[in-house]
Amino acid sequence: MDNETRKQQLIKTLLQKGIYKKGAKQLYMLTLNELENIYVRSEKINTITGNGVVKVEQATFAAGCFWGVEALFQQLNGVISTTAGFTGGETINPTYEDVYSELTGHAESVQVEYDPSLISYEELVEVFFENHNPTSLNKQGEDIGTRYRSAIFFHSNEQAEIALIAKENLERSGRFKKPVVTQIVPITSFYRADEYHQSYLAKRGQSSCKIS
């Protein structure tokens, strides 16, 4: 069975059984690997609950080049899918080249869909802060520009409170000599990057790259 046929089969199964509460248009935007992860996770949950319905919440982070950030979150138990994209700016439907120009205001970001019964938002935020330099303004490693800024884009007031507390605790911990510059702002429109950038490292057999 080729990849496209398998993808069609998975989408049909997910929609018919109501395993995943997402419309057909959004499912078609996911990669085969992301669809496989959703299906496998739903089957595991079905064994326990008998209904196979996955409760899904979203979180969005920016911490430098989104290739490494996406690979980081893909490894976490409880993460259902990840999407590399852009948010935080004004330009509608930006391309990678648009964002690279530094004229859009967008940051390279990763939107994470996760099962809160398996991993909490607090844990996601902790992973976020532990795996990049939140004191580096518009720079992570050799990547420089506002598109590489450190940011948490919250989806609810609860997420905002959790992120702010985590940032304050980190500043008080004395771990960094410089102030934490991570932006904590509401999510606006999130634009998916083209397929070339999705699961970039996984497609090349790599599990990580330096993101700080």
PDB file of C-alpha atoms in Angstrom:
ATOM      1  CA  MET A   1       0.000   0.000   0.000  1.00  0.00           C
ATOM      2  CA  ASP A   2       1.475   3.363  -0.976  1.00  0.00           C
ATOM      3  CA  ASN A   3       1.623   6.312   1.416  1.00  0.00           C
ATOM      4  CA  GLU A   4      -1.249   8.239  -0.151  1.00  0.00           C
ATOM      5  CA  THR A   5      -3.583   5.242  -0.007  1.00  0.00           C
ATOM      6  CA  ARG A   6      -2.650   4.620   3.627  1.00  0.00           C
ATOM      7  CA  LYS A   7      -3.258   8.275   4.432  1.00  0.00           C
ATOM      8  CA  GLN A   8      -6.727   8.179   2.843  1.00  0.00           C
ATOM      9  CA  GLN A   9      -7.520   5.017   4.768  1.00  0.00           C
ATOM     10  CA  LEU A  10      -6.492   6.536   8.100  1.00  0.00           C
ATOM     11  CA  ILE A  11      -8.481   9.721   7.514  1.00  0.00           C
ATOM     12  CA  LYS A  12     -11.582   7.716   6.621  1.00  0.00           C
ATOM     13  CA  THR A  13     -11.212   5.573   9.746  1.00  0.00           C
ATOM     14  CA  LEU A  14     -10.667   8.539  12.056  1.00  0.00           C
ATOM     15  CA  LEU A  15     -13.679  10.391  10.661  1.00  0.00           C
ATOM     16  CA  GLN A  16     -16.051   7.411  10.570  1.00  0.00           C
ATOM     17  CA  LYS A  17     -15.320   6.223  14.089  1.00  0.00           C
ATOM     18  CA  GLY A  18     -15.149   9.683  15.604  1.00  0.00           C
ATOM     19  CA  ILE A  19     -11.823   8.729  17.134  1.00  0.00           C
ATOM     20  CA  TYR A  20     -10.418  12.184  16.640  1.00  0.00           C
ATOM     21  CA  LYS A  21     -12.519  15.317  16.786  1.00  0.00           C
ATOM     22  CA  LYS A  22     -11.087  17.176  13.826  1.00  0.00           C
ATOM     23  CA  GLY A  23     -12.644  18.010  10.481  1.00  0.00           C
ATOM     24  CA  ALA A  24     -11.616  16.396   7.213  1.00  0.00           C
ATOM     25  CA  LYS A  25      -9.889  19.545   5.932  1.00  0.00           C
ATOM     26  CA  GLN A  26      -7.590  19.699   8.945  1.00  0.00           C
ATOM     27  CA  LEU A  27      -6.844  15.976   8.819  1.00  0.00           C
ATOM     28  CA  TYR A  28      -5.784  16.182   5.187  1.00  0.00           C
ATOM     29  CA  MET A  29      -3.186  18.784   6.195  1.00  0.00           C
ATOM     30  CA  LEU A  30      -1.466  16.325   8.534  1.00  0.00           C
ATOM     31  CA  THR A  31       1.395  14.096   7.444  1.00  0.00           C
ATOM     32  CA  LEU A  32       1.084  10.322   7.273  1.00  0.00           C
ATOM     33  CA  ASN A  33       3.294  10.045  10.345  1.00  0.00           C
ATOM     34  CA  GLU A  34       1.061  12.413  12.309  1.00  0.00           C
ATOM     35  CA  LEU A  35      -2.054  10.470  11.294  1.00  0.00           C
ATOM     36  CA  GLU A  36      -0.416   7.193  12.301  1.00  0.00           C
ATOM     37  CA  ASN A  37       0.452   8.648  15.719  1.00  0.00           C
ATOM     38  CA  ILE A  38      -3.141   9.798  16.249  1.00  0.00           C
ATOM     39  CA  TYR A  39      -4.500   6.391  15.289  1.00  0.00           C
ATOM     40  CA  VAL A  40      -2.063   4.461  17.490  1.00  0.00           C
ATOM     41  CA  ARG A  41      -2.770   6.739  20.445  1.00  0.00           C
ATOM     42  CA  SER A  42      -6.535   6.376  20.016  1.00  0.00           C
ATOM     43  CA  GLU A  43      -6.233   2.593  19.899  1.00  0.00           C
ATOM     44  CA  LYS A  44      -4.292   2.579  23.158  1.00  0.00           C
ATOM     45  CA  ILE A  45      -6.872   4.795  24.810  1.00  0.00           C
ATOM     46  CA  ASN A  46      -9.686   2.665  23.429  1.00  0.00           C
ATOM     47  CA  THR A  47      -8.187  -0.348  25.219  1.00  0.00           C
ATOM     48  CA  ILE A  48      -8.517   1.526  28.507  1.00  0.00           C
ATOM     49  CA  THR A  49     -11.712   3.544  28.082  1.00  0.00           C
ATOM     50  CA  GLY A  50     -13.629   1.555  25.501  1.00  0.00           C
ATOM     51  CA  ASN A  51     -14.573   4.650  23.516  1.00  0.00           C
ATOM     52  CA  GLY A  52     -11.399   5.576  21.647  1.00  0.00           C
ATOM     53  CA  VAL A  53     -12.103   9.316  21.850  1.00  0.00           C
ATOM     54  CA  VAL A  54      -8.958  11.315  22.444  1.00  0.00           C
ATOM     55  CA  LYS A  55      -9.250  14.546  24.398  1.00  0.00           C
ATOM     56  CA  VAL A  56      -7.038  17.000  22.559  1.00  0.00           C
ATOM     57  CA  GLU A  57      -5.669  20.354  23.653  1.00  0.00           C
ATOM     58  CA  GLN A  58      -3.281  22.688  21.868  1.00  0.00           C
ATOM     59  CA  ALA A  59      -0.112  24.486  22.911  1.00  0.00           C
ATOM     60  CA  THR A  60       2.113  26.703  20.783  1.00  0.00           C
ATOM     61  CA  PHE A  61       5.771  27.516  21.347  1.00  0.00           C
ATOM     62  CA  ALA A  62       8.612  29.390  19.646  1.00  0.00           C
ATOM     63  CA  ALA A  63      12.200  28.628  20.652  1.00  0.00           C
ATOM     64  CA  GLY A  64      14.392  29.158  17.623  1.00  0.00           C
ATOM     65  CA  CYS A  65      14.454  27.030  14.479  1.00  0.00           C
ATOM     66  CA  PHE A  66      11.221  25.055  14.389  1.00  0.00           C
ATOM     67  CA  TRP A  67      12.912  21.899  13.075  1.00  0.00           C
ATOM     68  CA  GLY A  68      14.542  21.197  16.412  1.00  0.00           C
ATOM     69  CA  VAL A  69      11.609  22.420  18.483  1.00  0.00           C
ATOM     70  CA  GLU A  70       9.205  20.105  16.667  1.00  0.00           C
ATOM     71  CA  ALA A  71      11.541  17.119  17.064  1.00  0.00           C
ATOM     72  CA  LEU A  72      11.770  17.841  20.791  1.00  0.00           C
ATOM     73  CA  PHE A  73       8.030  17.743  21.383  1.00  0.00           C
ATOM     74  CA  GLN A  74       7.488  14.762  19.078  1.00  0.00           C
ATOM     75  CA  GLN A  75       9.419  12.599  21.540  1.00  0.00           C
ATOM     76  CA  LEU A  76       7.083  13.257  24.468  1.00  0.00           C
ATOM     77  CA  ASN A  77       4.534  10.686  25.589  1.00  0.00           C
ATOM     78  CA  GLY A  78       1.106  12.276  25.376  1.00  0.00           C
ATOM     79  CA  VAL A  79       1.888  14.449  22.368  1.00  0.00           C
ATOM     80  CA  ILE A  80      -0.441  13.415  19.557  1.00  0.00           C
ATOM     81  CA  SER A  81       0.791  15.597  16.717  1.00  0.00           C
ATOM     82  CA  THR A  82       2.985  18.594  15.999  1.00  0.00           C
ATOM     83  CA  THR A  83       2.906  21.199  13.256  1.00  0.00           C
ATOM     84  CA  ALA A  84       5.704  23.549  12.244  1.00  0.00           C
ATOM     85  CA  GLY A  85       4.444  26.971  11.264  1.00  0.00           C
ATOM     86  CA  PHE A  86       4.339  30.675  11.889  1.00  0.00           C
ATOM     87  CA  THR A  87       2.445  32.922  14.286  1.00  0.00           C
ATOM     88  CA  GLY A  88       2.703  36.192  16.167  1.00  0.00           C
ATOM     89  CA  GLY A  89       2.842  38.491  13.158  1.00  0.00           C
ATOM     90  CA  GLU A  90       0.539  40.399  10.840  1.00  0.00           C
ATOM     91  CA  THR A  91       1.064  38.857   7.404  1.00  0.00           C
ATOM     92  CA  ILE A  92      -1.687  36.466   6.273  1.00  0.00           C
ATOM     93  CA  ASN A  93      -0.606  33.063   4.905  1.00  0.00           C
ATOM     94  CA  PRO A  94       3.122  33.826   4.945  1.00  0.00           C
ATOM     95  CA  THR A  95       5.631  31.632   3.168  1.00  0.00           C
ATOM     96  CA  TYR A  96       8.914  30.599   4.733  1.00  0.00           C
ATOM     97  CA  GLU A  97      10.636  33.161   2.549  1.00  0.00           C
ATOM     98  CA  ASP A  98       8.263  35.873   3.788  1.00  0.00           C
ATOM     99  CA  VAL A  99       9.058  35.082   7.417  1.00  0.00           C
ATOM    100  CA  TYR A 100      12.774  34.828   6.666  1.00  0.00           C
ATOM    101  CA  SER A 101      12.675  38.418   5.388  1.00  0.00           C
ATOM    102  CA  GLU A 102      11.890  39.618   8.946  1.00  0.00           C
ATOM    103  CA  LEU A 103       9.063  41.786   7.577  1.00  0.00           C
ATOM    104  CA  THR A 104       6.068  39.700   8.726  1.00  0.00           C
ATOM    105  CA  GLY A 105       6.457  39.851  12.503  1.00  0.00           C
ATOM    106  CA  HIS A 106       5.925  36.087  12.678  1.00  0.00           C
ATOM    107  CA  ALA A 107       8.024  33.651  14.691  1.00  0.00           C
ATOM    108  CA  GLU A 108       8.936  30.134  13.639  1.00  0.00           C
ATOM    109  CA  SER A 109       6.643  28.155  15.916  1.00  0.00           C
ATOM    110  CA  VAL A 110       5.414  24.672  16.696  1.00  0.00           C
ATOM    111  CA  GLN A 111       1.801  23.892  17.496  1.00  0.00           C
ATOM    112  CA  VAL A 112       1.471  20.849  19.718  1.00  0.00           C
ATOM    113  CA  GLU A 113      -1.692  18.779  20.045  1.00  0.00           C
ATOM    114  CA  TYR A 114      -1.609  16.695  23.209  1.00  0.00           C
ATOM    115  CA  ASP A 115      -3.674  14.501  25.480  1.00  0.00           C
ATOM    116  CA  PRO A 116      -3.849  16.284  28.882  1.00  0.00           C
ATOM    117  CA  SER A 117      -4.554  12.976  30.631  1.00  0.00           C
ATOM    118  CA  LEU A 118      -1.056  11.839  29.624  1.00  0.00           C
ATOM    119  CA  ILE A 119       0.952  15.048  29.727  1.00  0.00           C
ATOM    120  CA  SER A 120       0.074  18.374  31.323  1.00  0.00           C
ATOM    121  CA  TYR A 121       0.533  21.877  29.984  1.00  0.00           C
ATOM    122  CA  GLU A 122       2.851  22.530  32.936  1.00  0.00           C
ATOM    123  CA  GLU A 123       5.085  19.696  31.729  1.00  0.00           C
ATOM    124  CA  LEU A 124       5.131  21.050  28.170  1.00  0.00           C
ATOM    125  CA  VAL A 125       6.149  24.483  29.438  1.00  0.00           C
ATOM    126  CA  GLU A 126       8.872  22.910  31.562  1.00  0.00           C
ATOM    127  CA  VAL A 127      10.276  21.074  28.529  1.00  0.00           C
ATOM    128  CA  PHE A 128      10.114  24.316  26.557  1.00  0.00           C
ATOM    129  CA  PHE A 129      12.158  26.283  29.097  1.00  0.00           C
ATOM    130  CA  GLU A 130      14.677  23.486  29.672  1.00  0.00           C
ATOM    131  CA  ASN A 131      15.601  23.113  26.015  1.00  0.00           C
ATOM    132  CA  HIS A 132      16.510  26.583  24.808  1.00  0.00           C
ATOM    133  CA  ASN A 133      17.994  29.806  26.145  1.00  0.00           C
ATOM    134  CA  PRO A 134      15.053  32.004  27.236  1.00  0.00           C
ATOM    135  CA  THR A 135      17.384  34.918  28.054  1.00  0.00           C
ATOM    136  CA  SER A 136      18.613  35.276  24.471  1.00  0.00           C
ATOM    137  CA  LEU A 137      16.713  38.055  22.712  1.00  0.00           C
ATOM    138  CA  ASN A 138      15.797  37.193  19.122  1.00  0.00           C
ATOM    139  CA  LYS A 139      18.604  34.654  18.922  1.00  0.00           C
ATOM    140  CA  GLN A 140      19.031  30.929  19.468  1.00  0.00           C
ATOM    141  CA  GLY A 141      22.468  29.541  18.704  1.00  0.00           C
ATOM    142  CA  GLU A 142      23.525  30.803  15.286  1.00  0.00           C
ATOM    143  CA  ASP A 143      19.948  31.676  14.299  1.00  0.00           C
ATOM    144  CA  ILE A 144      19.397  35.414  14.641  1.00  0.00           C
ATOM    145  CA  GLY A 145      16.257  37.478  14.052  1.00  0.00           C
ATOM    146  CA  THR A 146      12.843  38.152  15.553  1.00  0.00           C
ATOM    147  CA  ARG A 147      11.551  35.028  13.821  1.00  0.00           C
ATOM    148  CA  TYR A 148      13.709  33.033  16.249  1.00  0.00           C
ATOM    149  CA  ARG A 149      12.422  34.716  19.405  1.00  0.00           C
ATOM    150  CA  SER A 150      11.448  32.845  22.541  1.00  0.00           C
ATOM    151  CA  ALA A 151       7.671  32.899  22.970  1.00  0.00           C
ATOM    152  CA  ILE A 152       4.730  31.038  24.429  1.00  0.00           C
ATOM    153  CA  PHE A 153       1.463  31.632  22.595  1.00  0.00           C
ATOM    154  CA  PHE A 154      -1.298  30.748  25.039  1.00  0.00           C
ATOM    155  CA  HIS A 155      -4.688  29.350  24.010  1.00  0.00           C
ATOM    156  CA  SER A 156      -6.538  30.109  27.253  1.00  0.00           C
ATOM    157  CA  ASN A 157      -6.315  32.185  30.409  1.00  0.00           C
ATOM    158  CA  GLU A 158      -5.310  29.039  32.281  1.00  0.00           C
ATOM    159  CA  GLN A 159      -2.371  28.499  29.942  1.00  0.00           C
ATOM    160  CA  ALA A 160      -1.353  32.141  30.322  1.00  0.00           C
ATOM    161  CA  GLU A 161      -1.315  31.841  34.117  1.00  0.00           C
ATOM    162  CA  ILE A 162       0.709  28.618  34.019  1.00  0.00           C
ATOM    163  CA  ALA A 163       3.247  30.118  31.601  1.00  0.00           C
ATOM    164  CA  LEU A 164       3.626  33.324  33.624  1.00  0.00           C
ATOM    165  CA  ILE A 165       4.171  31.408  36.860  1.00  0.00           C
ATOM    166  CA  ALA A 166       6.755  29.169  35.192  1.00  0.00           C
ATOM    167  CA  LYS A 167       8.590  32.210  33.834  1.00  0.00           C
ATOM    168  CA  GLU A 168       8.570  33.921  37.227  1.00  0.00           C
ATOM    169  CA  ASN A 169       9.814  30.772  38.970  1.00  0.00           C
ATOM    170  CA  LEU A 170      12.615  30.430  36.438  1.00  0.00           C
ATOM    171  CA  GLU A 171      13.691  34.032  36.969  1.00  0.00           C
ATOM    172  CA  ARG A 172      13.746  33.545  40.744  1.00  0.00           C
ATOM    173  CA  SER A 173      15.642  30.271  40.514  1.00  0.00           C
ATOM    174  CA  GLY A 174      18.944  31.952  39.728  1.00  0.00           C
ATOM    175  CA  ARG A 175      19.574  29.556  36.847  1.00  0.00           C
ATOM    176  CA  PHE A 176      20.254  32.474  34.518  1.00  0.00           C
ATOM    177  CA  LYS A 177      22.178  35.669  35.243  1.00  0.00           C
ATOM    178  CA  LYS A 178      20.265  37.561  32.551  1.00  0.00           C
ATOM    179  CA  PRO A 179      16.508  38.244  32.607  1.00  0.00           C
ATOM    180  CA  VAL A 180      14.144  35.822  30.872  1.00  0.00           C
ATOM    181  CA  VAL A 181      12.903  37.522  27.701  1.00  0.00           C
ATOM    182  CA  THR A 182      10.323  34.910  26.667  1.00  0.00           C
ATOM    183  CA  GLN A 183       7.154  36.548  25.372  1.00  0.00           C
ATOM    184  CA  ILE A 184       3.877  35.221  26.764  1.00  0.00           C
ATOM    185  CA  VAL A 185       1.154  36.368  24.396  1.00  0.00           C
ATOM    186  CA  PRO A 186      -2.226  35.126  23.130  1.00  0.00           C
ATOM    187  CA  ILE A 187      -2.272  32.945  20.044  1.00  0.00           C
ATOM    188  CA  THR A 188      -3.649  34.633  16.949  1.00  0.00           C
ATOM    189  CA  SER A 189      -3.650  32.931  13.568  1.00  0.00           C
ATOM    190  CA  PHE A 190      -1.290  30.000  13.146  1.00  0.00           C
ATOM    191  CA  TYR A 191      -0.065  29.299   9.621  1.00  0.00           C
ATOM    192  CA  ARG A 192       1.247  25.854   8.752  1.00  0.00           C
ATOM    193  CA  ALA A 193       4.626  25.822   7.013  1.00  0.00           C
ATOM    194  CA  ASP A 194       4.915  23.886   3.770  1.00  0.00           C
ATOM    195  CA  GLU A 195       5.433  20.123   3.807  1.00  0.00           C
ATOM    196  CA  TYR A 196       9.215  20.418   3.419  1.00  0.00           C
ATOM    197  CA  HIS A 197       9.443  21.761   6.968  1.00  0.00           C
ATOM    198  CA  GLN A 198       7.069  19.272   8.623  1.00  0.00           C
ATOM    199  CA  SER A 199       8.853  16.632  10.754  1.00  0.00           C
ATOM    200  CA  TYR A 200      12.025  17.801   9.028  1.00  0.00           C
ATOM    201  CA  LEU A 201      14.467  15.952  11.280  1.00  0.00           C
ATOM    202  CA  ALA A 202      12.355  12.804  11.585  1.00  0.00           C
ATOM    203  CA  LYS A 203      12.284  12.471   7.797  1.00  0.00           C
ATOM    204  CA  ARG A 204      16.083  12.495   7.846  1.00  0.00           C
ATOM    205  CA  GLY A 205      16.474   9.982  10.645  1.00  0.00           C
ATOM    206  CA  GLN A 206      17.489  12.581  13.212  1.00  0.00           C
ATOM    207  CA  SER A 207      15.927  12.989  16.648  1.00  0.00           C
ATOM    208  CA  SER A 208      17.260  16.405  17.569  1.00  0.00           C
ATOM    209  CA  CYS A 209      19.315  19.407  16.634  1.00  0.00           C
ATOM    210  CA  LYS A 210      20.696  22.211  18.725  1.00  0.00           C
ATOM    211  CA  ILE A 211      17.962  24.790  19.363  1.00  0.00           C
ATOM    212  CA  SER A 212      19.745  26.989  21.916  1.00  0.00           C
TER     213      SER A 212
END
